[in-house]
Short mmCIF file of C-alpha atoms in Angstrom, two decimals:
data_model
loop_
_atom_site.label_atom_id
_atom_site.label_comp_id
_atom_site.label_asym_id
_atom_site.label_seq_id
_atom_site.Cartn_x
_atom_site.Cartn_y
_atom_site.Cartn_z
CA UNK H 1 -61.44 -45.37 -34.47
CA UNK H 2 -62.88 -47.96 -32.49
CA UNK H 3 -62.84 -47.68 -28.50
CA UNK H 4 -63.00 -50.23 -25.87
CA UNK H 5 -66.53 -51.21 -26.01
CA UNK H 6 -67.11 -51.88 -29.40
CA UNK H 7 -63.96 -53.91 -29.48
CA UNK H 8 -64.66 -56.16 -27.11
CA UNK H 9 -68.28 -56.76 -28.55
CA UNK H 10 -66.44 -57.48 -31.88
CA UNK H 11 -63.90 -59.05 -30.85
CA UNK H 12 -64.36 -62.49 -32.54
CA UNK H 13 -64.89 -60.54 -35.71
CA UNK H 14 -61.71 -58.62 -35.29
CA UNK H 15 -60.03 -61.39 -34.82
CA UNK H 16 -60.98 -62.96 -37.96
CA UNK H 17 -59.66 -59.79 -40.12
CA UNK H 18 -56.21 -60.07 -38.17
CA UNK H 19 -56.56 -63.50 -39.43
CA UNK H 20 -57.75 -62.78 -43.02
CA UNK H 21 -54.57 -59.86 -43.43
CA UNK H 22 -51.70 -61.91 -45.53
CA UNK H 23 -48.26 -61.21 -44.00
CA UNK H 24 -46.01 -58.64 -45.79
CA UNK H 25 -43.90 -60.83 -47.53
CA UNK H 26 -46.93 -62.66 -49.13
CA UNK H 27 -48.33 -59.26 -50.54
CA UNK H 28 -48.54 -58.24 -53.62
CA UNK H 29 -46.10 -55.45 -53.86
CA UNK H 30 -43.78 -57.32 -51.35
CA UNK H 31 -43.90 -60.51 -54.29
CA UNK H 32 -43.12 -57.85 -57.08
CA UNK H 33 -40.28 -56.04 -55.02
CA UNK H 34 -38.63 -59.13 -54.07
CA UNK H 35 -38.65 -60.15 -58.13
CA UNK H 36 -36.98 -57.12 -59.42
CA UNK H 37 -34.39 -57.48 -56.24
CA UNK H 38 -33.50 -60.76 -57.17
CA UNK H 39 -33.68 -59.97 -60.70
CA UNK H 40 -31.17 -57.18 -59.86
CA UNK H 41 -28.87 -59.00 -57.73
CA UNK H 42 -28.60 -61.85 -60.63
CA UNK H 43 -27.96 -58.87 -63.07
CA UNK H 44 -25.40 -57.38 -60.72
CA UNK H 45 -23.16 -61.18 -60.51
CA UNK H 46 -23.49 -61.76 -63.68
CA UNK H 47 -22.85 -57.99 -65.44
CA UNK H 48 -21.11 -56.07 -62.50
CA UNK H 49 -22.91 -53.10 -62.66
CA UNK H 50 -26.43 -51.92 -63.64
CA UNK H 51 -27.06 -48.60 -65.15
CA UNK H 52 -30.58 -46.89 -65.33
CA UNK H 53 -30.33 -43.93 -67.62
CA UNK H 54 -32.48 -40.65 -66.99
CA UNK H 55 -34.61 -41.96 -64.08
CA UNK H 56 -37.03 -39.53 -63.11
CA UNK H 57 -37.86 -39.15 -59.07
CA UNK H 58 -39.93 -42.08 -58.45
CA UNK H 59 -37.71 -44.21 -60.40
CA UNK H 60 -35.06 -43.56 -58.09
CA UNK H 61 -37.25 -43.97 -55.31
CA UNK H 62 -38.72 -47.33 -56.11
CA UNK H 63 -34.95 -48.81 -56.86
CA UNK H 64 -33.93 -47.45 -53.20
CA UNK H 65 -36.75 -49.48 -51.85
CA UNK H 66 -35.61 -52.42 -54.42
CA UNK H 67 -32.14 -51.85 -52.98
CA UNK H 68 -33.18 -51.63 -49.22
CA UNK H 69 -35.31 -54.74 -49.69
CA UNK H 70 -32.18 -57.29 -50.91
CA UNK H 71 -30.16 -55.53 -47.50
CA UNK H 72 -32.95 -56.19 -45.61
CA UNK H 73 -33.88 -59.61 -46.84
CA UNK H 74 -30.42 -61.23 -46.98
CA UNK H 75 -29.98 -61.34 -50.71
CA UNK H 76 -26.58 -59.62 -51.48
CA UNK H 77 -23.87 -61.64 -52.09
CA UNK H 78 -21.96 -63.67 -48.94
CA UNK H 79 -19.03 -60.69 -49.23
CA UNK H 80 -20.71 -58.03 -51.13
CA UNK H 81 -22.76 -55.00 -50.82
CA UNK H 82 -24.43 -52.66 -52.97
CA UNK H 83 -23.40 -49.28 -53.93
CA UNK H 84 -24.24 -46.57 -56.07
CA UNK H 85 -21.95 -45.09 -58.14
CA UNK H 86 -21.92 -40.84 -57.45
CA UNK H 87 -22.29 -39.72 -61.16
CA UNK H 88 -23.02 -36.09 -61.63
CA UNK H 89 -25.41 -36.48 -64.21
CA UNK H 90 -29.55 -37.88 -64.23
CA UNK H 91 -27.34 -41.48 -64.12
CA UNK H 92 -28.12 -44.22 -61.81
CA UNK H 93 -25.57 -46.96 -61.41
CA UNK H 94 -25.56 -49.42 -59.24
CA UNK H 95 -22.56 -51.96 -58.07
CA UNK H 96 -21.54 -54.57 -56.14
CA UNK H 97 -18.74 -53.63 -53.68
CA UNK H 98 -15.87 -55.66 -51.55
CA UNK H 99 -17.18 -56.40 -48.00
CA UNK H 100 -19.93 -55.04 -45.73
CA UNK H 101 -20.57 -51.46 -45.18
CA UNK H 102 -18.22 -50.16 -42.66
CA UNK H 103 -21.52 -48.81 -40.53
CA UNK H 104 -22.58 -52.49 -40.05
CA UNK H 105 -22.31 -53.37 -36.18
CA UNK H 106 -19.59 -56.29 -36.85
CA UNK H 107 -17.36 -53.68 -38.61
CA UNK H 108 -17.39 -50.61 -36.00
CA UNK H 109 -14.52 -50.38 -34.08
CA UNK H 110 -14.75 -51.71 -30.73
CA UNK H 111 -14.22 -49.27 -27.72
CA UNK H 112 -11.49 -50.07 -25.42
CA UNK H 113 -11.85 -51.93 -22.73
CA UNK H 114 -11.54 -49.92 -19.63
CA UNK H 115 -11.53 -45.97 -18.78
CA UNK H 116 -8.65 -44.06 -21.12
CA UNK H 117 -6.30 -42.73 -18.10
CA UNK H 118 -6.56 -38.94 -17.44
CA UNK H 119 -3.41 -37.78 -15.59
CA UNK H 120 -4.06 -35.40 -12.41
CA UNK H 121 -1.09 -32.96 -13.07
CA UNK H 122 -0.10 -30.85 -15.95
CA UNK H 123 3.32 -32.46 -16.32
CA UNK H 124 4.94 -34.53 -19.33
CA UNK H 125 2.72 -33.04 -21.50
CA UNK H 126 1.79 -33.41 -25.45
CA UNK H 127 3.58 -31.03 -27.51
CA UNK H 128 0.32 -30.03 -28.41
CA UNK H 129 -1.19 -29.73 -25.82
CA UNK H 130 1.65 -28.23 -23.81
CA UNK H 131 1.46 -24.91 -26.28
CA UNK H 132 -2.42 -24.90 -25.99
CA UNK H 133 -1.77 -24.53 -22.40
CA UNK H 134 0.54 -21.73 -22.88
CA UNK H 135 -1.67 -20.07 -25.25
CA UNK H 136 -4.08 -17.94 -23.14
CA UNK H 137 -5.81 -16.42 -25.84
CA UNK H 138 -6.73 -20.08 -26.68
CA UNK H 139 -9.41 -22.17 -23.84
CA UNK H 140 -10.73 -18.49 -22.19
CA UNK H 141 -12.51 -20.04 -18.94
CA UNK H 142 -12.44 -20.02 -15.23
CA UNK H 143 -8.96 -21.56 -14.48
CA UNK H 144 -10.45 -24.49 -12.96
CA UNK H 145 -12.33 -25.97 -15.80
CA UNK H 146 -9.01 -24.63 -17.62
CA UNK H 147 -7.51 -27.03 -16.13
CA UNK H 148 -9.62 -30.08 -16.41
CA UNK H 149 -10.09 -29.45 -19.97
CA UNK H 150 -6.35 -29.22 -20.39
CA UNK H 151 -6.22 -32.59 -18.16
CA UNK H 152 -8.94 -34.46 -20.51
CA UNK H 153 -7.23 -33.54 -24.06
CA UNK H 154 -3.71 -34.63 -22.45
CA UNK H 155 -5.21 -38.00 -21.60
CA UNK H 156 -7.03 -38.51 -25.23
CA UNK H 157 -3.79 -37.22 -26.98
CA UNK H 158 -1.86 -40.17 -24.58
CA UNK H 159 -4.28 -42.93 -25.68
CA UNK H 160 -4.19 -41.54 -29.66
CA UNK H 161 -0.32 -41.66 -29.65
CA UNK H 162 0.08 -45.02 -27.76
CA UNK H 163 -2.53 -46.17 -30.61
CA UNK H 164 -0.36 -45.35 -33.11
CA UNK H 165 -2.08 -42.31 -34.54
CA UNK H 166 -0.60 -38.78 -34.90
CA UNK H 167 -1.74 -35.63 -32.37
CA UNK H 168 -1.45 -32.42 -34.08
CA UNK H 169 -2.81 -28.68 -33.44
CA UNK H 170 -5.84 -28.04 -34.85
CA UNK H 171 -6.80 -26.88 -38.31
CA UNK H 172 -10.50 -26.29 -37.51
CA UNK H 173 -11.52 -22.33 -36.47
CA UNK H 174 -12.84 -22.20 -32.74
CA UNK H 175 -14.44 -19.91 -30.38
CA UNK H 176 -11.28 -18.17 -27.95
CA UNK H 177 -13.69 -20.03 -25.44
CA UNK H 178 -12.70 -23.15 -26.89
CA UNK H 179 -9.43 -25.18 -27.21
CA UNK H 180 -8.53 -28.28 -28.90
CA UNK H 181 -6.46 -30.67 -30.87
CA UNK H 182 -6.62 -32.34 -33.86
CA UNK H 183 -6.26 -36.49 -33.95
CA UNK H 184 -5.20 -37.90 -37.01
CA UNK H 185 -6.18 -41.83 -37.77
CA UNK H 186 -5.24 -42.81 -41.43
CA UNK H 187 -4.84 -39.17 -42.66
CA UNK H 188 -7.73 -38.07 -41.83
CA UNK H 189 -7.77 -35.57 -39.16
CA UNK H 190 -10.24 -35.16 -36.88
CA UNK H 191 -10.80 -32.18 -34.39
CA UNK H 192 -11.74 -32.47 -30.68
CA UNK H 193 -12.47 -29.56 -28.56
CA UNK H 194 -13.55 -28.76 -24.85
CA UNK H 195 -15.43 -25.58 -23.68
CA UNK H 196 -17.23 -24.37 -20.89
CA UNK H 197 -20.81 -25.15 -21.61
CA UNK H 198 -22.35 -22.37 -19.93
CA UNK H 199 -20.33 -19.59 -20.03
CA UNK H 200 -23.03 -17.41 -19.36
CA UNK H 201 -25.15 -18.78 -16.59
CA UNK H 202 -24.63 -17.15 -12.93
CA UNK H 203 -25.69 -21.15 -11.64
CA UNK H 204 -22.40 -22.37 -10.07
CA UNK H 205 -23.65 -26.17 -10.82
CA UNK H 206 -24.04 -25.16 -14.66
CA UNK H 207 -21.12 -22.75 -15.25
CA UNK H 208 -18.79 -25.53 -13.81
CA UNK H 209 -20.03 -27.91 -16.64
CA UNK H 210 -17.55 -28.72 -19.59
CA UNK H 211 -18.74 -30.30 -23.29
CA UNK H 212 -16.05 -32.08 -25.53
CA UNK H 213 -17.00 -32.15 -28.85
CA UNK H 214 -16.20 -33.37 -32.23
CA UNK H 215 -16.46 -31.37 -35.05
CA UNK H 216 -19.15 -32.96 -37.53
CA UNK H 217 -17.04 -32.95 -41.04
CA UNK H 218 -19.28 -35.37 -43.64
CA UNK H 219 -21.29 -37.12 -41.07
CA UNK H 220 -24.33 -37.10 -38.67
CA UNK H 221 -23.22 -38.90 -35.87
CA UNK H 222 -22.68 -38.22 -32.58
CA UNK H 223 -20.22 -35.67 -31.79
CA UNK H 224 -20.96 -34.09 -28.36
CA UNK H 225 -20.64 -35.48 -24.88
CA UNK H 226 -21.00 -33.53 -21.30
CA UNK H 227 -20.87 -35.03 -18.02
CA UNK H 228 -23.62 -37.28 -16.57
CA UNK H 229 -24.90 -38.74 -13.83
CA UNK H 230 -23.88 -42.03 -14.83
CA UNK H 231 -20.75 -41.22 -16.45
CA UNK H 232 -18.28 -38.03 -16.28
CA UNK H 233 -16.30 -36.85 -19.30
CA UNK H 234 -13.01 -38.42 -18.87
CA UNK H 235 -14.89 -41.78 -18.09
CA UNK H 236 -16.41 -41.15 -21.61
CA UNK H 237 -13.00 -40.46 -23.25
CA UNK H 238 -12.88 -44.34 -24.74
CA UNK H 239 -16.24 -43.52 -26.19
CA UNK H 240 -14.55 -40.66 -27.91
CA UNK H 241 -11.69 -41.96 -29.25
CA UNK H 242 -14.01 -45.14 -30.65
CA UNK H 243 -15.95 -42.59 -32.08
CA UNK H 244 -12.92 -41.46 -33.41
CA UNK H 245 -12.11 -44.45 -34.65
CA UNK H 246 -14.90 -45.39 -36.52
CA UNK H 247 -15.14 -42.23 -38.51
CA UNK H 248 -11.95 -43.00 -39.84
CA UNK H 249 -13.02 -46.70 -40.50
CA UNK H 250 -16.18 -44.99 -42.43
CA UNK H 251 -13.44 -42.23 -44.07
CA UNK H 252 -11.31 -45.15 -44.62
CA UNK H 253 -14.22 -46.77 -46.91
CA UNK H 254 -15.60 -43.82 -47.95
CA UNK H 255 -11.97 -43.22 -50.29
CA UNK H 256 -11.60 -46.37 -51.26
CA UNK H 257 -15.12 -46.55 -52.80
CA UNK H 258 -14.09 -43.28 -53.90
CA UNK H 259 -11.11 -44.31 -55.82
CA UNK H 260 -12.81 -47.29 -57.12
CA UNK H 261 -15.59 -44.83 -58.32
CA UNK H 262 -13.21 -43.01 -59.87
CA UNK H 263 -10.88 -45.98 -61.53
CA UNK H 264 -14.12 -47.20 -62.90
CA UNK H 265 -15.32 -44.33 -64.41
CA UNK H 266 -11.94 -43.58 -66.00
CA UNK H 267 -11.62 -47.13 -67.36
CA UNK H 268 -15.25 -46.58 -69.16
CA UNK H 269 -14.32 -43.07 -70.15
CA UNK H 270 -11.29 -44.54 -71.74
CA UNK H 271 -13.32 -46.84 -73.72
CA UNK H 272 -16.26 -44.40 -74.71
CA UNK H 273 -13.24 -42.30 -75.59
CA UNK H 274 -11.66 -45.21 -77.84
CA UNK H 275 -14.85 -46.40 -79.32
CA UNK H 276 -15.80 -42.40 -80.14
CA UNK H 277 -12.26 -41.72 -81.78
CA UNK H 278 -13.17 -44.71 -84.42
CA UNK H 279 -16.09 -43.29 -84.82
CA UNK H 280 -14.76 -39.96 -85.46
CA UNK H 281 -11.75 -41.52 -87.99
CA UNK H 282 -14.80 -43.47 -89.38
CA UNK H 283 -16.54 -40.23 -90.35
CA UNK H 284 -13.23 -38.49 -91.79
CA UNK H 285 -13.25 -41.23 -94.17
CA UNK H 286 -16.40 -41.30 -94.74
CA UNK H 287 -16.40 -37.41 -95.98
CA UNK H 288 -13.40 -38.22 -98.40
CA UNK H 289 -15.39 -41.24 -99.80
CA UNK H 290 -18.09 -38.89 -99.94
CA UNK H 291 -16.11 -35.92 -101.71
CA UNK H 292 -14.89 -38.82 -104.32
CA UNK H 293 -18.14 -40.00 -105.15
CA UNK H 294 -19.26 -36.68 -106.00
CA UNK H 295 -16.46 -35.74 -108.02
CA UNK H 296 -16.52 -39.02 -109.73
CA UNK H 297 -20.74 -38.75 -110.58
CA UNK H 298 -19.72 -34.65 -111.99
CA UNK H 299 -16.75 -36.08 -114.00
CA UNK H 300 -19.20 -38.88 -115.27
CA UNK H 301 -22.01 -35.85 -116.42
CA UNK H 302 -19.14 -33.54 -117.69
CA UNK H 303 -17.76 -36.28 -119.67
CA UNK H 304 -21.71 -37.37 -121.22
CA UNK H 305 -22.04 -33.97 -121.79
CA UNK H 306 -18.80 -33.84 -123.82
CA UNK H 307 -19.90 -36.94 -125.73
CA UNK H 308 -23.19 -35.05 -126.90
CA UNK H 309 -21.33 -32.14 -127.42
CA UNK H 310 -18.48 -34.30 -130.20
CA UNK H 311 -22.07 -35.61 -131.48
CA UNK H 312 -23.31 -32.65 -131.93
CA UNK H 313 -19.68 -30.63 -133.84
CA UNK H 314 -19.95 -33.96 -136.22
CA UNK H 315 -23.86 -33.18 -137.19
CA UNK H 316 -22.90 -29.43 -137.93
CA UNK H 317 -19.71 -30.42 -139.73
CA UNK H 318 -19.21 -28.29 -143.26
CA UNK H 319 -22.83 -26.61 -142.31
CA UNK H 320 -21.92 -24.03 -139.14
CA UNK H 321 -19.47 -21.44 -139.58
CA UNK H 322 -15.69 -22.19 -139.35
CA UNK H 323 -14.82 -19.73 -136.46
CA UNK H 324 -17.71 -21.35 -134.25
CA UNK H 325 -16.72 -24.82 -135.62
CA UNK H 326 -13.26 -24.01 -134.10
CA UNK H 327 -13.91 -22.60 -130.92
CA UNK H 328 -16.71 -25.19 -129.65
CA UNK H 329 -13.62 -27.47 -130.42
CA UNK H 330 -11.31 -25.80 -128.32
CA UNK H 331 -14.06 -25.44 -125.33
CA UNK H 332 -14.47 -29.53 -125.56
CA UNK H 333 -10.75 -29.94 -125.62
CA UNK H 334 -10.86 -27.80 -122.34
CA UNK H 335 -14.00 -29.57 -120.64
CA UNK H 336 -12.40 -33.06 -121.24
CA UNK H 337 -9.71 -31.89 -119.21
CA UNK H 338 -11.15 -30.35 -116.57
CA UNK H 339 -13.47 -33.53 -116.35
CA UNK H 340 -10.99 -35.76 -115.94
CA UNK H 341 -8.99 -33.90 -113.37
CA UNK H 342 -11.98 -33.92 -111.29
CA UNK H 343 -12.81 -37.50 -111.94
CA UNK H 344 -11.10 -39.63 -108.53
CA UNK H 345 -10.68 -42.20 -110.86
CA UNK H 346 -8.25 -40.44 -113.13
CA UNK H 347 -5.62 -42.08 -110.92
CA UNK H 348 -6.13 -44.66 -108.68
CA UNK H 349 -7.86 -43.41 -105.46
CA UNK H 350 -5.32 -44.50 -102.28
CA UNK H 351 -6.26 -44.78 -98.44
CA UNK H 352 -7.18 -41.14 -96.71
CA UNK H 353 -4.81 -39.52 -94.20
CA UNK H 354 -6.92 -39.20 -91.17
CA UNK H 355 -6.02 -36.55 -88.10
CA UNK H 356 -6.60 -37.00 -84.34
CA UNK H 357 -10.22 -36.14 -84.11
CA UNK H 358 -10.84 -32.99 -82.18
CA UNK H 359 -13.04 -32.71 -79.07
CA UNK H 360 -15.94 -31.50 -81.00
CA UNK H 361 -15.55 -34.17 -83.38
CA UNK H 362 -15.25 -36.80 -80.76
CA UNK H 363 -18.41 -34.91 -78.66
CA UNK H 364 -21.36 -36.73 -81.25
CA UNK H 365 -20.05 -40.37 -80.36
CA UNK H 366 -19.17 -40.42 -76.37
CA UNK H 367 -23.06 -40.61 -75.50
CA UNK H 368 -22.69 -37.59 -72.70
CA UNK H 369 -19.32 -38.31 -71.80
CA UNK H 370 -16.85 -35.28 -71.58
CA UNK H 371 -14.23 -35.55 -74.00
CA UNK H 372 -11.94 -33.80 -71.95
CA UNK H 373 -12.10 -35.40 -68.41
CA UNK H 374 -14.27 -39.34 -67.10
CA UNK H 375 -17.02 -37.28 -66.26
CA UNK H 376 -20.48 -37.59 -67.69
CA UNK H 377 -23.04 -34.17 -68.32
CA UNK H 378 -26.46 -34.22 -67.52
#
C-alpha cells in the first residue's frame, strides 16, 4: 500500500506506470477473447448453432466470459441474441435467438403514466375482491389497515381489467394475515398480496404499516414494496402492475425460447432417430450377409472334404472290404446333401426382410440420444 507521502514524492514515477499499463482491450487475454467471440459469432451465422460436447467447469466458464464479451462489445447480430440451449446432459449449445433479451431496458414495459386510481369506498367492487372482503378468515388485521388493503387490491384489480388482463382469486397459499389476488397477463398468473407488516410490534407508527408483495415464482426481482417517505403504497401501485407486466414480458420469452428449445431438439432427435434406424436396418443386413458367408465358406469345406473323401473310396476300390466300401458311400451321399443345403448359394440368395429396429437396437447409433423421447443422457 502506498500512503500519501510516498505518493506524492513519486508521483512523476507513478504517473509513468499509469502511462506504461495498455488499456483492456489491447491486452493479451482481451485480444484472444475477442478472437474466439468473433470466431463464434461467424460460426453461429453461418451454422446456427454451436455445440461443445462434455465441457468440463472451466470450459463452461471461459465460453460465458466469451459469450458476455460479444454482449458487451456489440458483436451479436443487428436482431439477434445469444442463447443457450437447456440440455440435461454435460452438453453445451449455444444459439442465436429472434430479438433482444426481454430484460434489456428498451424492451421492459413502460410504467404508466400517472398514479393507478385507488377508490375511497368499498363499493362496485371486483368479484374478487368483493369475496376476499367477505372472507374474514382471509386479511386477519386491525380493521383499518383491513380496509386500506382491501382499497389498494380493488384499485390494482381496476387498472389490470381496464388493461385487458384477467383478475382471479388466488392460487398461491398465504398467511390468514394475508389476502390477495391473483393477476393474470398472457396466462401467466401472478399473485399479489397485502399484510400488515408488523403485526407484532406494540409501536402504533409500525403496526399501522402495510407491505404488498409479489410472490417471487422463477425470478429475483423485486417483489416487495411498503410505504415511504417519498412515495405511499397506492402511489406505487403503477410500479406494481409494471412490475407485473414485465414478468410476463420475461414469461412471455421465457416459453417461447422454451418451445423453440424444444422444436429444435425434437427436429434433431428426429434425425438422430432416422439416421440410427438405417443404421440399425444396416446391421440386420449385415448379420444375414454375415450368416451367408459362413454357411457358404462351411458348405465350400464340407464339399472339399467330400471331394477327398470320393478320392479316397476310388484309391481303396476292390482293396477295402465291401460293407465299409458301401457305407462310406452312403455317408458321402448324405454329406453332399447336407452341404449343399447349407450352402446360400444352392439357390439364389434374395434381399433380407428387415424389422423395425427395437430401442436397444437403435440405442448404439443415436450418440446419447434417448430412443424413446428428444432428450439427450449425460
Amino acid at each position: 500500500m502506498i500512503d500519501d507521502e510516498s505518493a506524492v514524492g513519486d508521483g512523476g514515477e507513478l504517473t509513468e506506470l499509469a502511462k506504461s499499463r495498455s488499456p483492456y482491450e489491447e491486452r493479451p487475454v482481451a485480444r484472444a477473447r475477442r478472437v474466439k467471440a468473433q470466431e463464434l459469432i461467424e460460426r453461429l451465422v453461418a451454422e446456427g448453432r454451436v455445440r461443445i460436447s462434455d465441457p468440463d467447469a472451466d470450459e463452461v466458464a471461459e465460453w460465458r466470459r466469451v459469450v458476455n464479451y460479444a454482449k458487451r462489445h456489440g458483436l451479436e447480430p443487428a436482431g439477434k441474441r445469444i442463447e443457450k440451449v437447456p440440455y440435461g446432459g454435460a452438453v453445451l449449445e449455444l444459439f442465436l435467438a429472434e430479438g433482444p433479451h426481454p430484460n434489456a431496458r428498451n424492451q421492459r414495459p413502460k410504467v404508466a403514466g400517472g398514479v393507478i386510481p385507488v377508490p375511497a369506498r368499498l363499493g362496485h367492487l371486483h368479484p374478487v375482491v368483493a369475496a376476499l372482503k367477505d372472507d374474514e378468515s382471509r386479511l386477519i388485521v386491525p380493521s383499518a389497515l383491513r380496509r386500506r388493503s382491501l382499497l389498494l387490491l380493488q384499485g390494482l384489480a381496476a387498472e389490470a381489467v381496464r388493461r385487458g388482463y384477467e383478475v382471479r382469486k388466488a392460487r398461491s397459499s398465504y398467511s390468514r394475515r394475508e389476502g390477495g389476488v391473483d393477476i393474470t397477463v398472457d396466462g401467466f398468473a401472478y399473485t399479489v398480496s397485502a399484510r400488515q407488516e408488523f403485526p407484532e410490534s406494540t409501536n402504533p407508527e409500525r403496526s399501522a404499516r402495510l407491505v404488498v408483495e409479489l410472490a417471487h415464482g422463477l425470478t429475483d426481482r423485486p417483489g416487495r414494496w411498503r410505504d415511504r417517505k417519498s412515495r405511499t403504497l397506492e402511489e406505487a401501485l403503477g410500479v406494481i402492475l409494471g412490475e407485473i407486466e414485465t414478468r410476463a414480458a420475461e414469461d412471455t420469452q421465457r416459453r417461447q425460447d422454451q418451445r423453440q428449445a424444444r422444436a429444435e431438439r425434437e427436429v434433431r432427435w428426429q434425425a438422430a432417430l432416422d439416421v440410427a434406424k438405417q443404421q440399425a436396418v444396416r446391421e440386420q443386413l449385415a448379420q444375414v450377409l454375415r450368416e451367408e458367408a459362413r454357411g457358404w465358406q462351411e458348405a465350400a469345406a464340407l464339399s472339399a472334404y467330400c471331394l477327398a473323401l470320393e478320392r479316397r473310396l476310388q484309391e481303396l476300390d476292390g482293396t477295402a472290404d465291401a460293407s465299409t466300401l458301401d457305407s462310406a458311400r452312403r455317408w458321402l451321399k448324405w454329406a453332399r446333401v447336407y452341404a449343399r443345403s447349407i450352402d446360400p448359394l444352392t439357390g439364389l440368395p434374395g434381399m433380407p426382410h428387415t424389422h423395425e429396429p427395437t430401442a436397444e437396437e437403435l440405442e448404439p447409433h443415436l450418440k446419447g440420444w434417448s430412443p424413446h423421447r428428444p432428450e439427450l443422457r449425460g
